[in-house]
Coordinates of C-alpha atoms and ligand atoms in Angstrom, one line a residue:
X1 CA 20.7 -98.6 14.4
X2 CA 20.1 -96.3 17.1
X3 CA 21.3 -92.6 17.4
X4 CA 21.8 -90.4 20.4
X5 CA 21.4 -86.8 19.9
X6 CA 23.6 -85.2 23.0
X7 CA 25.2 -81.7 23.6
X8 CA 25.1 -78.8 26.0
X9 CA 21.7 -77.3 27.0
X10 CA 19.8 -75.1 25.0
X11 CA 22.5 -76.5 21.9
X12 CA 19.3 -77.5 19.6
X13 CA 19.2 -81.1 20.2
X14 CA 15.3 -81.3 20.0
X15 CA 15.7 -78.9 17.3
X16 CA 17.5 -81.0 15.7
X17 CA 15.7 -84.5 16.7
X18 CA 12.3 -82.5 15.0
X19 CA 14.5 -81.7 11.8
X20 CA 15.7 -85.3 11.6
X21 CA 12.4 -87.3 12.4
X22 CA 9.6 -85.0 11.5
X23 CA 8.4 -84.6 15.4
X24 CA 6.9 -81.6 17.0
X25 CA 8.5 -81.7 20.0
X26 CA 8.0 -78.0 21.3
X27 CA 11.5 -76.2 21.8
X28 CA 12.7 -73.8 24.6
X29 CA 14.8 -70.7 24.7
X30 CA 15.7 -72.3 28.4
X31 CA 16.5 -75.7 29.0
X32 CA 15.5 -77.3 32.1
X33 CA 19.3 -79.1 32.4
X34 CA 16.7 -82.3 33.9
X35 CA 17.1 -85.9 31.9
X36 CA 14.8 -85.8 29.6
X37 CA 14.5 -88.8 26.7
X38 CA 12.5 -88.8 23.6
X39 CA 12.6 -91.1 20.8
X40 CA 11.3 -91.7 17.3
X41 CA 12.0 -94.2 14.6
X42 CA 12.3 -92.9 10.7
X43 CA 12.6 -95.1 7.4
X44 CA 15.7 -94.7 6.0
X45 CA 14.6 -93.0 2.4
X46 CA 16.5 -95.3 -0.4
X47 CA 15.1 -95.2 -3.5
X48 CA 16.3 -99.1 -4.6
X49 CA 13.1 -99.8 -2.7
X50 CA 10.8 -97.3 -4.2
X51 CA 11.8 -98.9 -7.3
X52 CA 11.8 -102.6 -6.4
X53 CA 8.5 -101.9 -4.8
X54 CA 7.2 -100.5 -8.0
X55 CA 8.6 -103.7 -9.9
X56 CA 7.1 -106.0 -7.7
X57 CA 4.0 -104.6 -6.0
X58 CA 4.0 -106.0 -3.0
X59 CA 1.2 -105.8 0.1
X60 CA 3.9 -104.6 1.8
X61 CA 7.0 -102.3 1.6
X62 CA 9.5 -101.9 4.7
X63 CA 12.2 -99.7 4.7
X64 CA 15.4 -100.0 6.8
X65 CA 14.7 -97.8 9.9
X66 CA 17.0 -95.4 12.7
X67 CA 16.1 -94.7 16.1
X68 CA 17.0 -91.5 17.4
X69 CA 17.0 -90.5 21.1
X70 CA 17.4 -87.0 22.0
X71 CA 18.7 -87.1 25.2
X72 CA 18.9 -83.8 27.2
X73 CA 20.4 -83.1 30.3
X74 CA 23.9 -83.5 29.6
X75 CA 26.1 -80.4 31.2
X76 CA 29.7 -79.5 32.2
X77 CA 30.7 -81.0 34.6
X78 CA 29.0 -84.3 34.2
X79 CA 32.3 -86.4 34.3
X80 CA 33.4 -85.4 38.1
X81 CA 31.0 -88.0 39.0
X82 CA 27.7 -85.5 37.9
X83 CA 26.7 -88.9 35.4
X84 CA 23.4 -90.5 37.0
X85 CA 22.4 -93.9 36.3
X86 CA 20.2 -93.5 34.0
X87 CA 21.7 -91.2 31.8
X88 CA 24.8 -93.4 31.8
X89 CA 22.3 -96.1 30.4
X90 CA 20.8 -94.0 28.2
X91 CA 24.1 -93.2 26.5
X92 CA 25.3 -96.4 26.8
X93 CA 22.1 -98.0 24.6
X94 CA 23.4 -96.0 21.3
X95 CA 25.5 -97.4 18.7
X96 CA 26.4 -93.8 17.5
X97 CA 26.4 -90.2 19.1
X98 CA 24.9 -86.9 17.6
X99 CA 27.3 -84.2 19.0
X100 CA 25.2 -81.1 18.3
X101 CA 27.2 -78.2 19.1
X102 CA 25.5 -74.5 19.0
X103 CA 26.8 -72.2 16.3
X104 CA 23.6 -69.9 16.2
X105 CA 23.7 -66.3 17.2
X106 CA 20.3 -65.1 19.3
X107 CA 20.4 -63.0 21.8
X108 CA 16.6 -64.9 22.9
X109 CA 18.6 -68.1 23.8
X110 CA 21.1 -67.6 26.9
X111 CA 24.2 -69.3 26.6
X112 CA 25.1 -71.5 29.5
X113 CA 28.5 -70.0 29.3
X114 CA 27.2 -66.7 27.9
X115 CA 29.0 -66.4 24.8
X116 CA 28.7 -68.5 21.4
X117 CA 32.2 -70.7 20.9
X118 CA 31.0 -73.8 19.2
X119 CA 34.9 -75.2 19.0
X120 CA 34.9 -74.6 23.4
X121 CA 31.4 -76.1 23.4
X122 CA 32.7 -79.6 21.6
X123 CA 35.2 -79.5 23.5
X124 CA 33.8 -79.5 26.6
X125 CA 31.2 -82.7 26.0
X126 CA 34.4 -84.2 24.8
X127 CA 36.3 -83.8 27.7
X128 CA 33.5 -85.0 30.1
X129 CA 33.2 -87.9 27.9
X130 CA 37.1 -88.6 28.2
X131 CA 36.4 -88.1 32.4
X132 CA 33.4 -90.5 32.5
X133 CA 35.5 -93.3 30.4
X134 CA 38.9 -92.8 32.5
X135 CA 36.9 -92.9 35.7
X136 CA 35.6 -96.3 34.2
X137 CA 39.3 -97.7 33.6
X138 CA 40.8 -96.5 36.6
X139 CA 38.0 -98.2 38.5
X140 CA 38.7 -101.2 36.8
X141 CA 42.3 -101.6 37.2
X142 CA 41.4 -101.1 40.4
X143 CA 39.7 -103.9 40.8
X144 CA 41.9 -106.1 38.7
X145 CA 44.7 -105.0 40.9
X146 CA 42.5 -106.7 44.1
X147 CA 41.8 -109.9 42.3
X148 CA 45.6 -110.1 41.5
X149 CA 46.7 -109.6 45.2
X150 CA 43.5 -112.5 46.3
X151 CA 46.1 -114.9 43.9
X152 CA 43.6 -116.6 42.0
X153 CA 46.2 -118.4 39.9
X154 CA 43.2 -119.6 37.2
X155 CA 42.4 -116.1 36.7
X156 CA 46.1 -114.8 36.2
X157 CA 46.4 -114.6 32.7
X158 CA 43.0 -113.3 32.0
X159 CA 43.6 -110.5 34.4
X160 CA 47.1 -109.7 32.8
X161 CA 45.8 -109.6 29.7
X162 CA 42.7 -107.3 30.3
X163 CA 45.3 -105.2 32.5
X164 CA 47.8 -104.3 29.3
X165 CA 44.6 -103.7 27.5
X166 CA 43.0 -101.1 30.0
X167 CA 46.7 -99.6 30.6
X168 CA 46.7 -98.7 27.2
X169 CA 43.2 -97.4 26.9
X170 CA 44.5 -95.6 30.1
X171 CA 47.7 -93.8 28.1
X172 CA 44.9 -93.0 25.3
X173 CA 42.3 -91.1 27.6
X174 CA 45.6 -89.3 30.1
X175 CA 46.8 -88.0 26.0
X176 CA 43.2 -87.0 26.3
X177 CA 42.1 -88.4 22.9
X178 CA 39.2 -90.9 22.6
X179 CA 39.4 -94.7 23.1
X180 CA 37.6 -94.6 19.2
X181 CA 41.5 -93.6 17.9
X182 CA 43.3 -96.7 19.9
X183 CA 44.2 -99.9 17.6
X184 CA 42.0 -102.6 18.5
X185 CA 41.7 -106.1 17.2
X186 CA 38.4 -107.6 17.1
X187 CA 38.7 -109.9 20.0
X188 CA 40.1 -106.8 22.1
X189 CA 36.7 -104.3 20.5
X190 CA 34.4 -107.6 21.9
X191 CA 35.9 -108.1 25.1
X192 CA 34.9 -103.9 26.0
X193 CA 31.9 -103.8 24.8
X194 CA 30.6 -104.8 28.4
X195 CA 32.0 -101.4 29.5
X196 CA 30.2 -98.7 27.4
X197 CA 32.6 -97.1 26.6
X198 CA 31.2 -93.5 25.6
X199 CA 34.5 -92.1 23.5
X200 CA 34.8 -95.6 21.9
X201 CA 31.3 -95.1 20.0
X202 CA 31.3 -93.1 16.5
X203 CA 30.4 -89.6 16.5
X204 CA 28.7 -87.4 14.2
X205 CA 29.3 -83.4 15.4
X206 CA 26.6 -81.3 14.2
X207 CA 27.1 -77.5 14.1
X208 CA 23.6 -76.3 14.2
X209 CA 24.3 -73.0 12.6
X210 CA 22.6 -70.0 12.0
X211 CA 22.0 -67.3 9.2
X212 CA 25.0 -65.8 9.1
X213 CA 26.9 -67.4 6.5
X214 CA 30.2 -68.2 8.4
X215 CA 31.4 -71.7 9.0
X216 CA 31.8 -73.0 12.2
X217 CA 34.3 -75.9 11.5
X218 CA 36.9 -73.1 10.1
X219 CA 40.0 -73.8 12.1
X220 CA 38.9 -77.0 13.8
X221 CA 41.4 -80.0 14.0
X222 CA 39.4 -82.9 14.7
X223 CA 40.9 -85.9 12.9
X224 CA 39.2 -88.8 14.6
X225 CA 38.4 -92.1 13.6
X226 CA 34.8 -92.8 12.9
X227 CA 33.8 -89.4 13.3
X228 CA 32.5 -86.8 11.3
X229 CA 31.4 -83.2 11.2
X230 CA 28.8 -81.1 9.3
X231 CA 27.0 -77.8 9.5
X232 CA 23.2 -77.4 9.1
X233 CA 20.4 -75.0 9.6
X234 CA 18.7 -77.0 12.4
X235 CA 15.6 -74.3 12.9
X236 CA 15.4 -74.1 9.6
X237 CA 15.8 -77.8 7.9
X238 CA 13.0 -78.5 11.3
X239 CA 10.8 -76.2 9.3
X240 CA 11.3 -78.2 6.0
X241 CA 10.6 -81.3 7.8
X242 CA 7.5 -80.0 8.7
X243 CA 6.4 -79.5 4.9
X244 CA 4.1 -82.1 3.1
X245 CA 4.2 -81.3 -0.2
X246 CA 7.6 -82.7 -1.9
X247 CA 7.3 -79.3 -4.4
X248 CA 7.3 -76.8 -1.3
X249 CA 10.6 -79.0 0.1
X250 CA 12.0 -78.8 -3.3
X251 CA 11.5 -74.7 -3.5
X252 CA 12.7 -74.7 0.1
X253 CA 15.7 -76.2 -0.6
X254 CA 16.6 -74.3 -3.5
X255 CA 15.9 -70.5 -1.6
X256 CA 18.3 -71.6 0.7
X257 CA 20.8 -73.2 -1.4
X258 CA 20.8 -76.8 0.9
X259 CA 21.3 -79.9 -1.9
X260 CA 19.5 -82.9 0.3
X261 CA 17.3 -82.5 3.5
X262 CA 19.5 -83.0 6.7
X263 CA 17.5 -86.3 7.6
X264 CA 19.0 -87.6 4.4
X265 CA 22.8 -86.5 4.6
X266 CA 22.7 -87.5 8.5
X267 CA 21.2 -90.9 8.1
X268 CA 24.1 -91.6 4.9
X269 CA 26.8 -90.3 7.1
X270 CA 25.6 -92.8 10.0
X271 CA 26.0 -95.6 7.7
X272 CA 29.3 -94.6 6.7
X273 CA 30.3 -94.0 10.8
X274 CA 29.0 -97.1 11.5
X275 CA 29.8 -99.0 8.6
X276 CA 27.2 -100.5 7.7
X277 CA 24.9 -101.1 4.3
X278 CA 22.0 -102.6 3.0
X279 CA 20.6 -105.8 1.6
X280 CA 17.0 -106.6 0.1
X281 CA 14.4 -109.3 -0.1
X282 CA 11.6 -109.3 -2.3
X283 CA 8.5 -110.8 -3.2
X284 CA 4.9 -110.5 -3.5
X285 CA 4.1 -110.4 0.0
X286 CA 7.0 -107.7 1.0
X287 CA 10.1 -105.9 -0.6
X288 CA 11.9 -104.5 2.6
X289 CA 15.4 -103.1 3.0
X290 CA 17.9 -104.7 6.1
X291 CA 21.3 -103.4 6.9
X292 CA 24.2 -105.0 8.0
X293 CA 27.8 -104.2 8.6
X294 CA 29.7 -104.2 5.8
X295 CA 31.7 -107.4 5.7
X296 CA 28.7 -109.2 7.2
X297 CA 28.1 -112.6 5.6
X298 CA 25.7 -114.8 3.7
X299 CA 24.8 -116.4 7.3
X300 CA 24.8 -113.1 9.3
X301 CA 22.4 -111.9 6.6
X302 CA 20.2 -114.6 7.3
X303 CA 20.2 -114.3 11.1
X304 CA 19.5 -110.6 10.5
X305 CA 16.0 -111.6 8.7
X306 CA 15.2 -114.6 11.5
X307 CA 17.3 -117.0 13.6
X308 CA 15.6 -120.0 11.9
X309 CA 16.6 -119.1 8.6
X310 CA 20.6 -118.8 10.0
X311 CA 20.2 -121.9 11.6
X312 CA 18.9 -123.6 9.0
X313 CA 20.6 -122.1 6.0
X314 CA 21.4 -124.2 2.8
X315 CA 22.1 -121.4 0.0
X316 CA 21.5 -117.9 -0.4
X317 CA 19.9 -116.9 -4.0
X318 CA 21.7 -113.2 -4.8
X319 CA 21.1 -111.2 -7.5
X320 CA 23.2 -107.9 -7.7
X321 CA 20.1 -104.8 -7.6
X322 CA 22.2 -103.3 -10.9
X323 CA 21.8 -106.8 -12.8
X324 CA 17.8 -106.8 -11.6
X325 CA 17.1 -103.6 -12.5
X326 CA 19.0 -104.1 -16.3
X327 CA 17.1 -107.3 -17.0
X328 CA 13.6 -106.1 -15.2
X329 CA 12.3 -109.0 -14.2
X330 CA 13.4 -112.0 -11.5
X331 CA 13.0 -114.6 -15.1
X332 CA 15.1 -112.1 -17.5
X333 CA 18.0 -112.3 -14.5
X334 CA 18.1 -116.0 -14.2
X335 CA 18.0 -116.6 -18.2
X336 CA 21.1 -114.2 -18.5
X337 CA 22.7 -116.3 -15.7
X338 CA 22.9 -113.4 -13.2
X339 CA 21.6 -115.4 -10.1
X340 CA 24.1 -116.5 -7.8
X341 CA 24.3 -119.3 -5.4
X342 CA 26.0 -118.9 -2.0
X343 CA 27.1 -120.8 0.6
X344 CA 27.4 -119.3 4.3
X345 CA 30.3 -117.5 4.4
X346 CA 29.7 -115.3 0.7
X347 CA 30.1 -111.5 2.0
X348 CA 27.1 -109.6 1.0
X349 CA 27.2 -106.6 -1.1
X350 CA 25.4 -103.2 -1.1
X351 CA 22.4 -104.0 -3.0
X352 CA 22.2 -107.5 -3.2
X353 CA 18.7 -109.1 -3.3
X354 CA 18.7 -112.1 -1.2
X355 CA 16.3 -114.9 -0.8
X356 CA 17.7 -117.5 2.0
X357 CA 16.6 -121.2 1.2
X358 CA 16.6 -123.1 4.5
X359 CA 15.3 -126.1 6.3
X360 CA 14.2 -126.4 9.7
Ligands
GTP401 N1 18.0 -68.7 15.9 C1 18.1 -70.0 16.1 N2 17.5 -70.6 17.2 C2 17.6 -71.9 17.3 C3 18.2 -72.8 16.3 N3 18.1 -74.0 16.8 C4 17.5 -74.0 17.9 N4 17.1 -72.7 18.3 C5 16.4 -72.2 19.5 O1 17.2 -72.5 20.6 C6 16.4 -72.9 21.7 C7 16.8 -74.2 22.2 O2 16.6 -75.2 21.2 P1 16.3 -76.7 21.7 O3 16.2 -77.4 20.4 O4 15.1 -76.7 22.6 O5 17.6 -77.0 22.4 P2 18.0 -78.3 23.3 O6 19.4 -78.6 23.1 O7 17.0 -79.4 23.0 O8 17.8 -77.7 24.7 P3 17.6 -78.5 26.1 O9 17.0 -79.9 25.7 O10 16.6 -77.7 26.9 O11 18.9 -78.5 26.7 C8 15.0 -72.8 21.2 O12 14.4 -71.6 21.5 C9 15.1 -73.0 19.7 O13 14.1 -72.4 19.0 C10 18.8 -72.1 15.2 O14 19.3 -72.8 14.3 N5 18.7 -70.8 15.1
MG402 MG1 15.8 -80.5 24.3

């Protein structure tokens, strides 16, 4: 799963990418408005494995990981054809934005647009985003248009069909709401992905908020599918994530009254935008956490952990992690009867430890 932390300049993006990953990236009151990429991969904390790991003692324990990407450089203006190459490609690579949208008050950190207005300043990224992607439709109707005129007769009915489809992601972006909100089926949601769509990806808006008690969100009307907002300290929660010793986070947290670190609360709310979950295999050797979209099968699990084992796949052993952990031990599961059998298409379940027998 990979995470791109965007917004205006000087919004708090590498404040935030520090909070979230435990970097030291050094921060500027000015921001040099230049592309500017950096990246860092964090476990995702889930304490099913802690305990799984302390049942089993494995050599080795993986956790489920995120990238993140901050990505600076982003500005108004970026949609009237201000989007480079690169940074098209660089927001193209995510699965899910980070919208971080200044709420702070400091009179040390200029403003590009002088005044604090974290509502305009969402807004704004929207709307360029909402530019970029009509642009991208227009351009391609365009050249639908031209391939209709050439009369390819084999193509006709492709090309009609992708037509209505950009017409209406068309309406969606002129009503200047995001492509996310539009009704797809599945077939449509696979035949854009070659487009990168930037308003069709899942965003998380992040007011990085101040001192001053007041919340940022008050007053916003932002009902969008696959999207969701939240307020944190970014300077401070960078600060936490700077700390050690678990005891100093846990007196940390309770001076300012914050119930889980940021790192945590983002990370959950990612899986939720994304829709995705975990699974787990276990052994001597390794106990290590996967995800996979929620829905995802037996098979798709498989493929998830190696292609062999997906191509080869004869039955998946599951045990639910609530039945393990009530009977304690892999033998004290199978003598209650709790281990499952199933065949390819079985839909995994948050939680379920999975062993994949195969044969190659
Ligand atoms: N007071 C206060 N200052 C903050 C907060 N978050 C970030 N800053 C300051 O704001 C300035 C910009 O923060 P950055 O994290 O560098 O912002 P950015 O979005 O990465 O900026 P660019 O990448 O240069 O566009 C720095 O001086 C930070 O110390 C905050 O929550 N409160
Ligand atoms: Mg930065």
């Amino acid at each position: 799963m990979r995470l791109g932390i965007i917004g205006l300049p000087n919004s708090g993006k590498t404040t935030i990418f520090n909070a979230l990953t435990g970097a030291t990236l050094p921060t500027e009151p000015f921001s040099s408005g230049q592309l500017e990429v950096h990246t860092a991969v964090v476990n995702v904390p889930d304490v099913r494995v802690d305990r799984l790991s302390a049942v089993f003692a494995p050599r080795k324990t993986t956790y489920a990981t995120v990238t993140y990407t901050d990505i600076g450089g982003l500005d108004k203006g970026i949609g009237q054809g201000g989007l480079s190459g690169p940074m098209r490609n660089e927001l193209q690579q995510v699965d899910a934005f980070v919208h971080v949208v200044r709420a702070f008050a400091d009179d040390a950190v200029p403003h590009p647009q002088e005044t604090v207005d974290p509502i305009r300043d969402l807004e704004t990224i929207d709307s360029e985003f909402l530019l970029v992607d009509l642009i991208s439709v227009e351009n391609r109707l365009a050249r639908l248009e031209e391939e209709r005129k050439k009369g390819k007769v084999e193509n006709r009915q492709q090309n009609a069909l992708e037509t209505a489809l950009l017409e209406r992601l068309h309406a969606q972006l002129e009503a200047e709401q995001p492509l996310r909100d539009v009704d797809l089926t599945p077939e449509e949601h696979k035949s854009l992905r070659g487009y990168g769509f930037l308003t069709l990806k899942p965003v998380l808006v992040v007011f990085n908020a101040g001192d001053d008690n007041s919340d940022p969100a008050a007053g916003l009307d932002y009902a969008h599918r696959q999207t969701q907002v939240i307020t944190l300290r970014g300077q401070l929660e960078a600060e936490i994530a700077q700390l050690d010793d678990p005891d100093d986070v846990a007196l940390f947290l309770e001076e300012y009254a914050i119930d889980r670190p940021s790192r945590e609360r983002v990370i959950h709310l990612s899986y939720e935008l994304l829709g995705i979950h975990s699974f787990f295999t276990y052994g001597d050797d390794e106990v290590r956490a996967w995800s996979l979209r929620k829905g995802g099968t037996a098979v798709e699990a498989a493929a998830t952990i190696h292609t062999d084992l997906a191509r080869g796949f004869i039955r998946a052993e599951v045990i639910a992690y609530e039945d393990f952990i009530a009977a304690g031990s892999v033998n004290e599961v199978k003598a209650r009867g709790k281990m499952r059998l199933e065949g390819k298409e079985y839909v995994v379940h948050d939680g379920d430890m999975i062993i994949i027998r195969f044969n190659v």
